[in-house]
Structure formats: structure tokens, C-alpha cells
Amino acid sequence: MRIDILTVVPELLQSPLNESILKRAQQKGLVEICVHNLRDYAFDKHRQVDDYPFGGEAGMVMKAEPIFLCIEELQRQRSYDEIIYTSPDGRRYDQHEANRLSTLGNIIILCGHYKGVDYRVREHLITSELSIGDYVLTGGELAAAIIADSVVRILPGAIGDGSSALTDCFQDNLLAPPVYTRPADFRGWKVPDVLLSGNFAEIEKWQEQQAFERTERLRPDLLR
Ligand code: ADE
């Protein structure tokens, strides 16, 4: 898989994409993540990536040309399955969408910034607009990092224990059951006996019950 991320603040993406599981997934060749600075595609006199909005509102708007030039150059090298724009007014991102994106070959993520992007980019270039929640971030970079992280960690081979991505929270619309590690007794708070029993059928049954009970209590909307 290949993920190209377009941004005006590439520094914001460095650490989230280059540590831990994402770092190892790239080293293993499971994914190639390339960050592009849109300023490198701004060829006007002042190398501007943003400009004042028509209509006289406050704030700046990302210019269309650097975005078109960057994406057109990428498209000359390979075809893309999705060109995603991160924006608070996009469709809500969730685990189902992460699963779907992880099956694709090449995707582009355009990080929104300032007041947003010239609407012609959204009309004529973008294939999918995603929001990570109903709140407004300074820019789409953190949203892009979240999307890349959640997609890459479920690529086969990204996580050591092959089954662990499938038992994640949300994979079957259930919250994950509680987990514990040693010691079995911490300050008098004991790990549930069943987990120490060695009876894997009973353990699995307990985990399912707990997942269902926690989902019903904390996120009943997931069960509907
Ligand atoms: N950019 C700013 N806020 C955002 C959000 N909630 N989701 C995606 N991109 C954003």
C-alpha cells in the first residue's frame, strides 16, 4: 500500500508516522508513506499556498493550483483509489472506513488548513471527505495521521500478533473486554478468577459477555 499525504505543515506529521508500529510497517515494506510539502508546488511570485477568500470573510483559503499540480504529478506516476480531504464537515471516519481503506492500493490524503481549501479542489479532485469528529482542529494533519495510523495497523503483518487487530475494539461493533497483567492481586484488587483458570472456552465466553455488557452500558448506539 502507498499513502501520499499533502500538507502545508509537514513537520506536524513527522513523529506520528515514524515511530512504533507505523515505523516498523514501513521498514517491513507493508506500506510506503510519503509526505509532500505543498509549498514545493507553489510557483507564483511569492510561492503562496493560501490567499484571501473572495467575498471578504476573515481567514485564508488554500489555493487550488499547488494542490492540482502536486496531485497531477503523483497521478502521472501511479493511479490512486481515493483522494481524501480531511475536514470537519466531511463524513465521520470510523473503523469500517479504516478497514475499507486498508484494502486499497494507493491513496492520497490532502490535509485541510486555514479556512479550508478552494472549493474547486473538492468539486473536481477529491473523491472522499472525512472528519475524525465533531470538533475543529487547527488543521487536517492530525486527522491525516489518525487515518494513516488506523489503516496501517490493520495491514496484515503490521502487528506482531496476527489476531490482535481483529480483536480490536469496534471490529465487530463491540467495545473490547477488560485486560489485565501481572500481578494477579494489586493492592487487594484481584484479576477475575476466570482469566487465571486456563480454561480457554470459559475465558472466551467471559470476554464476549464483558464486551457486550460494556458496549450496552457505554456505547449502546453501536448495538443498534
Ligand atoms: N480539520 C479540522 N478539524 C478536523 C476534523 N474534525 N476532522 C478532520 N479534519 C479536520
mmCIF file of N, CA and C in Angstrom, residues 27-133:
data_model
loop_
_atom_site.group_PDB
_atom_site.id
_atom_site.type_symbol
_atom_site.label_atom_id
_atom_site.label_comp_id
_atom_site.label_asym_id
_atom_site.label_seq_id
_atom_site.Cartn_x
_atom_site.Cartn_y
_atom_site.Cartn_z
ATOM 1 N N GLN A 27 9.301 -0.166 7.455
ATOM 2 C CA GLN A 27 10.565 -0.908 7.313
ATOM 3 C C GLN A 27 10.338 -2.289 6.704
ATOM 4 N N LYS A 28 9.188 -2.905 7.069
ATOM 5 C CA LYS A 28 8.869 -4.236 6.529
ATOM 6 C C LYS A 28 8.375 -4.166 5.086
ATOM 7 N N GLY A 29 8.159 -2.962 4.577
ATOM 8 C CA GLY A 29 7.681 -2.813 3.201
ATOM 9 C C GLY A 29 6.180 -3.032 3.045
ATOM 10 N N LEU A 30 5.428 -2.992 4.156
ATOM 11 C CA LEU A 30 3.972 -3.181 4.059
ATOM 12 C C LEU A 30 3.296 -1.921 3.513
ATOM 13 N N VAL A 31 3.925 -0.793 3.765
ATOM 14 C CA VAL A 31 3.336 0.480 3.340
ATOM 15 C C VAL A 31 4.460 1.478 3.068
ATOM 16 N N GLU A 32 4.201 2.344 2.089
ATOM 17 C CA GLU A 32 5.120 3.448 1.832
ATOM 18 C C GLU A 32 4.317 4.715 2.126
ATOM 19 N N ILE A 33 4.822 5.547 3.024
ATOM 20 C CA ILE A 33 4.105 6.787 3.342
ATOM 21 C C ILE A 33 4.977 7.958 2.906
ATOM 22 N N CYS A 34 4.447 8.806 2.031
ATOM 23 C CA CYS A 34 5.227 9.932 1.519
ATOM 24 C C CYS A 34 4.504 11.231 1.848
ATOM 25 N N VAL A 35 5.216 12.137 2.500
ATOM 26 C CA VAL A 35 4.628 13.429 2.859
ATOM 27 C C VAL A 35 5.134 14.478 1.868
ATOM 28 N N HIS A 36 4.229 15.263 1.317
ATOM 29 C CA HIS A 36 4.589 16.284 0.328
ATOM 30 C C HIS A 36 4.260 17.674 0.859
ATOM 31 N N ASN A 37 5.226 18.550 0.752
ATOM 32 C CA ASN A 37 5.024 19.932 1.173
ATOM 33 C C ASN A 37 4.417 20.717 0.008
ATOM 34 N N LEU A 38 3.192 21.224 0.200
ATOM 35 C CA LEU A 38 2.509 21.911 -0.906
ATOM 36 C C LEU A 38 3.258 23.170 -1.356
ATOM 37 N N ARG A 39 4.096 23.724 -0.474
ATOM 38 C CA ARG A 39 4.892 24.902 -0.881
ATOM 39 C C ARG A 39 5.830 24.584 -2.045
ATOM 40 N N ASP A 40 6.213 23.309 -2.158
ATOM 41 C CA ASP A 40 7.094 22.916 -3.263
ATOM 42 C C ASP A 40 6.361 22.965 -4.606
ATOM 43 N N TYR A 41 5.043 23.152 -4.558
ATOM 44 C CA TYR A 41 4.254 23.189 -5.798
ATOM 45 C C TYR A 41 3.622 24.565 -6.006
ATOM 46 N N ALA A 42 4.090 25.552 -5.242
ATOM 47 C CA ALA A 42 3.571 26.922 -5.389
ATOM 48 C C ALA A 42 4.592 27.706 -6.204
ATOM 49 N N PHE A 43 4.220 28.043 -7.428
ATOM 50 C CA PHE A 43 5.205 28.628 -8.345
ATOM 51 C C PHE A 43 4.932 30.089 -8.664
ATOM 52 N N ASP A 44 3.970 30.719 -7.951
ATOM 53 C CA ASP A 44 3.762 32.140 -8.216
ATOM 54 C C ASP A 44 4.891 32.951 -7.563
ATOM 55 N N LYS A 45 4.829 34.292 -7.717
ATOM 56 C CA LYS A 45 5.948 35.151 -7.314
ATOM 57 C C LYS A 45 6.335 34.922 -5.843
ATOM 58 N N HIS A 46 5.342 34.762 -4.988
ATOM 59 C CA HIS A 46 5.627 34.665 -3.547
ATOM 60 C C HIS A 46 5.528 33.237 -3.028
ATOM 61 N N ARG A 47 5.426 32.280 -3.912
ATOM 62 C CA ARG A 47 5.293 30.855 -3.537
ATOM 63 C C ARG A 47 4.188 30.672 -2.497
ATOM 64 N N GLN A 48 3.053 31.294 -2.793
ATOM 65 C CA GLN A 48 1.938 31.311 -1.855
ATOM 66 C C GLN A 48 1.100 30.050 -1.957
ATOM 67 N N VAL A 49 0.770 29.451 -0.822
ATOM 68 C CA VAL A 49 -0.142 28.295 -0.825
ATOM 69 C C VAL A 49 -1.550 28.697 -0.390
ATOM 70 N N ASP A 50 -1.698 29.936 0.097
ATOM 71 C CA ASP A 50 -3.013 30.392 0.554
ATOM 72 C C ASP A 50 -3.245 31.815 0.080
ATOM 73 N N ASP A 51 -4.505 32.237 0.119
ATOM 74 C CA ASP A 51 -4.831 33.597 -0.323
ATOM 75 C C ASP A 51 -6.142 34.019 0.342
ATOM 76 N N TYR A 52 -6.462 35.309 0.218
ATOM 77 C CA TYR A 52 -7.695 35.812 0.827
ATOM 78 C C TYR A 52 -8.918 35.230 0.123
ATOM 79 N N PRO A 53 -9.989 34.986 0.891
ATOM 80 C CA PRO A 53 -11.199 34.445 0.251
ATOM 81 C C PRO A 53 -11.942 35.525 -0.539
ATOM 82 N N PHE A 54 -12.484 35.174 -1.697
ATOM 83 C CA PHE A 54 -13.427 36.067 -2.381
ATOM 84 C C PHE A 54 -14.625 36.224 -1.456
ATOM 85 N N GLY A 55 -15.188 37.417 -1.431
ATOM 86 C CA GLY A 55 -16.363 37.642 -0.590
ATOM 87 C C GLY A 55 -16.006 38.333 0.703
ATOM 88 N N GLY A 56 -14.708 38.445 0.978
ATOM 89 C CA GLY A 56 -14.240 39.304 2.057
ATOM 90 C C GLY A 56 -14.357 38.766 3.471
ATOM 91 N N GLU A 57 -14.485 37.482 3.642
ATOM 92 C CA GLU A 57 -14.514 36.942 5.007
ATOM 93 C C GLU A 57 -13.116 36.951 5.624
ATOM 94 N N ALA A 58 -13.066 36.736 6.939
ATOM 95 C CA ALA A 58 -11.768 36.646 7.614
ATOM 96 C C ALA A 58 -11.123 35.294 7.321
ATOM 97 N N GLY A 59 -9.804 35.213 7.458
ATOM 98 C CA GLY A 59 -9.099 33.946 7.289
ATOM 99 C C GLY A 59 -8.591 33.759 5.874
ATOM 100 N N MET A 60 -7.788 32.707 5.699
ATOM 101 C CA MET A 60 -7.163 32.432 4.407
ATOM 102 C C MET A 60 -7.691 31.109 3.852
ATOM 103 N N VAL A 61 -7.569 30.965 2.532
ATOM 104 C CA VAL A 61 -8.054 29.761 1.851
ATOM 105 C C VAL A 61 -6.885 29.119 1.107
ATOM 106 N N MET A 62 -6.787 27.800 1.152
ATOM 107 C CA MET A 62 -5.714 27.105 0.417
ATOM 108 C C MET A 62 -5.976 27.218 -1.076
ATOM 109 N N LYS A 63 -4.936 27.621 -1.813
ATOM 110 C CA LYS A 63 -5.080 27.824 -3.255
ATOM 111 C C LYS A 63 -5.211 26.485 -3.996
ATOM 112 N N ALA A 64 -5.938 26.515 -5.102
ATOM 113 C CA ALA A 64 -6.167 25.276 -5.863
ATOM 114 C C ALA A 64 -4.909 24.808 -6.602
ATOM 115 N N GLU A 65 -4.137 25.774 -7.164
ATOM 116 C CA GLU A 65 -3.086 25.357 -8.102
ATOM 117 C C GLU A 65 -2.020 24.423 -7.503
ATOM 118 N N PRO A 66 -1.416 24.758 -6.339
ATOM 119 C CA PRO A 66 -0.388 23.850 -5.813
ATOM 120 C C PRO A 66 -0.934 22.433 -5.569
ATOM 121 N N ILE A 67 -2.194 22.347 -5.166
ATOM 122 C CA ILE A 67 -2.806 21.042 -4.880
ATOM 123 C C ILE A 67 -2.991 20.258 -6.186
ATOM 124 N N PHE A 68 -3.527 20.929 -7.213
ATOM 125 C CA PHE A 68 -3.693 20.256 -8.509
ATOM 126 C C PHE A 68 -2.346 19.813 -9.063
ATOM 127 N N LEU A 69 -1.336 20.705 -8.977
ATOM 128 C CA LEU A 69 -0.017 20.363 -9.551
ATOM 129 C C LEU A 69 0.589 19.158 -8.839
ATOM 130 N N CYS A 70 0.496 19.140 -7.533
ATOM 131 C CA CYS A 70 1.088 18.033 -6.753
ATOM 132 C C CYS A 70 0.364 16.718 -7.070
ATOM 133 N N ILE A 71 -0.970 16.752 -7.052
ATOM 134 C CA ILE A 71 -1.732 15.513 -7.286
ATOM 135 C C ILE A 71 -1.567 15.040 -8.731
ATOM 136 N N GLU A 72 -1.528 15.981 -9.672
ATOM 137 C CA GLU A 72 -1.340 15.570 -11.070
ATOM 138 C C GLU A 72 0.026 14.924 -11.275
ATOM 139 N N GLU A 73 1.025 15.437 -10.569
ATOM 140 C CA GLU A 73 2.347 14.808 -10.692
ATOM 141 C C GLU A 73 2.315 13.380 -10.117
ATOM 142 N N LEU A 74 1.652 13.220 -8.980
ATOM 143 C CA LEU A 74 1.545 11.870 -8.393
ATOM 144 C C LEU A 74 0.771 10.936 -9.324
ATOM 145 N N GLN A 75 -0.292 11.464 -9.924
ATOM 146 C CA GLN A 75 -1.121 10.619 -10.806
ATOM 147 C C GLN A 75 -0.402 10.228 -12.095
ATOM 148 N N ARG A 76 0.616 11.007 -12.477
ATOM 149 C CA ARG A 76 1.399 10.597 -13.650
ATOM 150 C C ARG A 76 2.249 9.363 -13.330
ATOM 151 N N GLN A 77 2.514 9.148 -12.022
ATOM 152 C CA GLN A 77 3.376 8.024 -11.638
ATOM 153 C C GLN A 77 2.594 6.751 -11.323
ATOM 154 N N ARG A 78 1.362 6.899 -10.854
ATOM 155 C CA ARG A 78 0.540 5.726 -10.498
ATOM 156 C C ARG A 78 -0.908 6.184 -10.413
ATOM 157 N N SER A 79 -1.832 5.217 -10.386
ATOM 158 C CA SER A 79 -3.226 5.621 -10.224
ATOM 159 C C SER A 79 -3.607 5.504 -8.743
ATOM 160 N N TYR A 80 -4.585 6.266 -8.342
ATOM 161 C CA TYR A 80 -4.998 6.307 -6.941
ATOM 162 C C TYR A 80 -6.443 5.842 -6.792
ATOM 163 N N ASP A 81 -6.699 5.075 -5.725
ATOM 164 C CA ASP A 81 -8.044 4.566 -5.465
ATOM 165 C C ASP A 81 -8.926 5.612 -4.793
ATOM 166 N N GLU A 82 -8.314 6.441 -3.957
ATOM 167 C CA GLU A 82 -9.077 7.501 -3.278
ATOM 168 C C GLU A 82 -8.197 8.735 -3.112
ATOM 169 N N ILE A 83 -8.805 9.909 -3.250
ATOM 170 C CA ILE A 83 -8.146 11.167 -2.905
ATOM 171 C C ILE A 83 -8.998 11.795 -1.803
ATOM 172 N N ILE A 84 -8.469 11.715 -0.593
ATOM 173 C CA ILE A 84 -9.247 12.065 0.598
ATOM 174 C C ILE A 84 -8.898 13.479 1.050
ATOM 175 N N TYR A 85 -9.910 14.210 1.481
ATOM 176 C CA TYR A 85 -9.708 15.541 2.063
ATOM 177 C C TYR A 85 -10.155 15.481 3.516
ATOM 178 N N THR A 86 -9.282 15.910 4.443
ATOM 179 C CA THR A 86 -9.668 15.897 5.855
ATOM 180 C C THR A 86 -10.282 17.241 6.217
ATOM 181 N N SER A 87 -11.488 17.181 6.758
ATOM 182 C CA SER A 87 -12.208 18.416 7.052
ATOM 183 C C SER A 87 -13.302 18.131 8.083
ATOM 184 N N PRO A 88 -13.569 19.081 8.992
ATOM 185 C CA PRO A 88 -14.606 18.820 9.997
ATOM 186 C C PRO A 88 -15.996 18.618 9.380
ATOM 187 N N ASP A 89 -16.204 19.063 8.138
ATOM 188 C CA ASP A 89 -17.535 18.862 7.538
ATOM 189 C C ASP A 89 -17.571 17.621 6.636
ATOM 190 N N GLY A 90 -16.567 16.755 6.760
ATOM 191 C CA GLY A 90 -16.577 15.509 5.991
ATOM 192 C C GLY A 90 -17.436 14.435 6.653
ATOM 193 N N ARG A 91 -17.512 13.284 5.999
ATOM 194 C CA ARG A 91 -18.220 12.126 6.555
ATOM 195 C C ARG A 91 -17.422 11.611 7.754
ATOM 196 N N ARG A 92 -18.137 11.121 8.781
ATOM 197 C CA ARG A 92 -17.470 10.701 10.015
ATOM 198 C C ARG A 92 -16.617 9.454 9.792
ATOM 199 N N TYR A 93 -15.348 9.545 10.152
ATOM 200 C CA TYR A 93 -14.405 8.440 9.998
ATOM 201 C C TYR A 93 -14.632 7.410 11.106
ATOM 202 N N ASP A 94 -14.604 6.124 10.744
ATOM 203 C CA ASP A 94 -14.770 5.085 11.764
ATOM 204 C C ASP A 94 -14.002 3.823 11.360
ATOM 205 N N GLN A 95 -14.109 2.771 12.175
ATOM 206 C CA GLN A 95 -13.337 1.548 11.938
ATOM 207 C C GLN A 95 -13.711 0.886 10.606
ATOM 208 N N HIS A 96 -14.996 0.990 10.234
ATOM 209 C CA HIS A 96 -15.400 0.389 8.945
ATOM 210 C C HIS A 96 -14.653 1.050 7.790
ATOM 211 N N GLU A 97 -14.533 2.370 7.875
ATOM 212 C CA GLU A 97 -13.817 3.095 6.821
ATOM 213 C C GLU A 97 -12.323 2.759 6.869
ATOM 214 N N ALA A 98 -11.777 2.609 8.065
ATOM 215 C CA ALA A 98 -10.357 2.213 8.188
ATOM 216 C C ALA A 98 -10.152 0.849 7.527
ATOM 217 N N ASN A 99 -11.048 -0.096 7.797
ATOM 218 C CA ASN A 99 -10.948 -1.426 7.184
ATOM 219 C C ASN A 99 -10.988 -1.322 5.659
ATOM 220 N N ARG A 100 -11.918 -0.515 5.165
ATOM 221 C CA ARG A 100 -12.062 -0.384 3.709
ATOM 222 C C ARG A 100 -10.797 0.230 3.098
ATOM 223 N N LEU A 101 -10.304 1.295 3.707
ATOM 224 C CA LEU A 101 -9.112 1.955 3.150
ATOM 225 C C LEU A 101 -7.910 1.009 3.161
ATOM 226 N N SER A 102 -7.851 0.126 4.171
ATOM 227 C CA SER A 102 -6.683 -0.770 4.280
ATOM 228 C C SER A 102 -6.653 -1.808 3.153
ATOM 229 N N THR A 103 -7.761 -1.948 2.431
ATOM 230 C CA THR A 103 -7.778 -2.906 1.313
ATOM 231 C C THR A 103 -7.390 -2.235 -0.007
ATOM 232 N N LEU A 104 -7.187 -0.921 0.015
ATOM 233 C CA LEU A 104 -6.880 -0.207 -1.231
ATOM 234 C C LEU A 104 -5.375 -0.225 -1.506
ATOM 235 N N GLY A 105 -5.014 0.096 -2.732
ATOM 236 C CA GLY A 105 -3.594 0.098 -3.114
ATOM 237 C C GLY A 105 -2.896 1.417 -2.828
ATOM 238 N N ASN A 106 -3.403 2.491 -3.440
ATOM 239 C CA ASN A 106 -2.767 3.809 -3.294
ATOM 240 C C ASN A 106 -3.818 4.840 -2.907
ATOM 241 N N ILE A 107 -3.514 5.602 -1.861
ATOM 242 C CA ILE A 107 -4.438 6.689 -1.506
ATOM 243 C C ILE A 107 -3.657 7.990 -1.282
ATOM 244 N N ILE A 108 -4.354 9.093 -1.526
ATOM 245 C CA ILE A 108 -3.810 10.426 -1.236
ATOM 246 C C ILE A 108 -4.664 11.015 -0.118
ATOM 247 N N ILE A 109 -4.009 11.658 0.841
ATOM 248 C CA ILE A 109 -4.760 12.407 1.858
ATOM 249 C C ILE A 109 -4.314 13.868 1.784
ATOM 250 N N LEU A 110 -5.251 14.742 1.483
ATOM 251 C CA LEU A 110 -4.982 16.179 1.464
ATOM 252 C C LEU A 110 -5.410 16.764 2.811
ATOM 253 N N CYS A 111 -4.461 17.374 3.517
ATOM 254 C CA CYS A 111 -4.776 17.956 4.823
ATOM 255 C C CYS A 111 -5.320 19.365 4.638
ATOM 256 N N GLY A 112 -6.528 19.595 5.089
ATOM 257 C CA GLY A 112 -7.077 20.949 5.051
ATOM 258 C C GLY A 112 -6.320 21.833 6.032
ATOM 259 N N HIS A 113 -6.303 23.133 5.768
ATOM 260 C CA HIS A 113 -5.669 24.066 6.693
ATOM 261 C C HIS A 113 -6.321 25.425 6.519
ATOM 262 N N TYR A 114 -6.004 26.361 7.383
ATOM 263 C CA TYR A 114 -6.602 27.702 7.347
ATOM 264 C C TYR A 114 -8.131 27.571 7.341
ATOM 265 N N LYS A 115 -8.795 28.379 6.518
ATOM 266 C CA LYS A 115 -10.276 28.341 6.476
ATOM 267 C C LYS A 115 -10.790 27.194 5.627
ATOM 268 N N GLY A 116 -9.865 26.464 5.012
ATOM 269 C CA GLY A 116 -10.294 25.391 4.122
ATOM 270 C C GLY A 116 -9.627 25.542 2.773
ATOM 271 N N VAL A 117 -10.119 24.768 1.824
ATOM 272 C CA VAL A 117 -9.475 24.705 0.533
ATOM 273 C C VAL A 117 -10.420 25.291 -0.519
ATOM 274 N N ASP A 118 -9.863 25.909 -1.550
ATOM 275 C CA ASP A 118 -10.663 26.420 -2.674
ATOM 276 C C ASP A 118 -11.644 25.313 -3.092
ATOM 277 N N TYR A 119 -12.927 25.647 -3.137
ATOM 278 C CA TYR A 119 -13.960 24.623 -3.301
ATOM 279 C C TYR A 119 -13.813 23.820 -4.585
ATOM 280 N N ARG A 120 -13.117 24.383 -5.584
ATOM 281 C CA ARG A 120 -12.941 23.660 -6.856
ATOM 282 C C ARG A 120 -12.101 22.402 -6.676
ATOM 283 N N VAL A 121 -11.237 22.401 -5.654
ATOM 284 C CA VAL A 121 -10.465 21.183 -5.353
ATOM 285 C C VAL A 121 -11.423 20.084 -4.893
ATOM 286 N N ARG A 122 -12.359 20.462 -4.031
ATOM 287 C CA ARG A 122 -13.316 19.475 -3.500
ATOM 288 C C ARG A 122 -14.258 18.995 -4.601
ATOM 289 N N GLU A 123 -14.606 19.900 -5.522
ATOM 290 C CA GLU A 123 -15.551 19.522 -6.588
ATOM 291 C C GLU A 123 -14.906 18.651 -7.665
ATOM 292 N N HIS A 124 -13.643 18.919 -7.976
ATOM 293 C CA HIS A 124 -13.072 18.319 -9.184
ATOM 294 C C HIS A 124 -11.918 17.356 -8.946
ATOM 295 N N LEU A 125 -11.483 17.186 -7.698
ATOM 296 C CA LEU A 125 -10.296 16.370 -7.461
ATOM 297 C C LEU A 125 -10.528 15.334 -6.360
ATOM 298 N N ILE A 126 -11.186 15.776 -5.301
ATOM 299 C CA ILE A 126 -11.355 14.937 -4.110
ATOM 300 C C ILE A 126 -12.418 13.859 -4.365
ATOM 301 N N THR A 127 -12.155 12.631 -3.904
ATOM 302 C CA THR A 127 -13.160 11.573 -4.062
ATOM 303 C C THR A 127 -13.861 11.253 -2.737
ATOM 304 N N SER A 128 -13.293 11.710 -1.620
ATOM 305 C CA SER A 128 -13.885 11.368 -0.322
ATOM 306 C C SER A 128 -13.463 12.406 0.714
ATOM 307 N N GLU A 129 -14.420 12.883 1.521
ATOM 308 C CA GLU A 129 -14.109 13.887 2.540
ATOM 309 C C GLU A 129 -14.371 13.283 3.905
ATOM 310 N N LEU A 130 -13.370 13.303 4.775
ATOM 311 C CA LEU A 130 -13.501 12.610 6.057
ATOM 312 C C LEU A 130 -13.253 13.547 7.235
ATOM 313 N N SER A 131 -14.088 13.393 8.257
ATOM 314 C CA SER A 131 -13.917 14.109 9.523
ATOM 315 C C SER A 131 -13.631 13.085 10.616
ATOM 316 N N ILE A 132 -12.742 13.411 11.542
ATOM 317 C CA ILE A 132 -12.487 12.470 12.642
ATOM 318 C C ILE A 132 -13.370 12.766 13.848
ATOM 319 N N GLY A 133 -14.240 13.758 13.775
ATOM 320 C CA GLY A 133 -15.153 14.026 14.883
ATOM 321 C C GLY A 133 -15.690 15.441 14.818
#
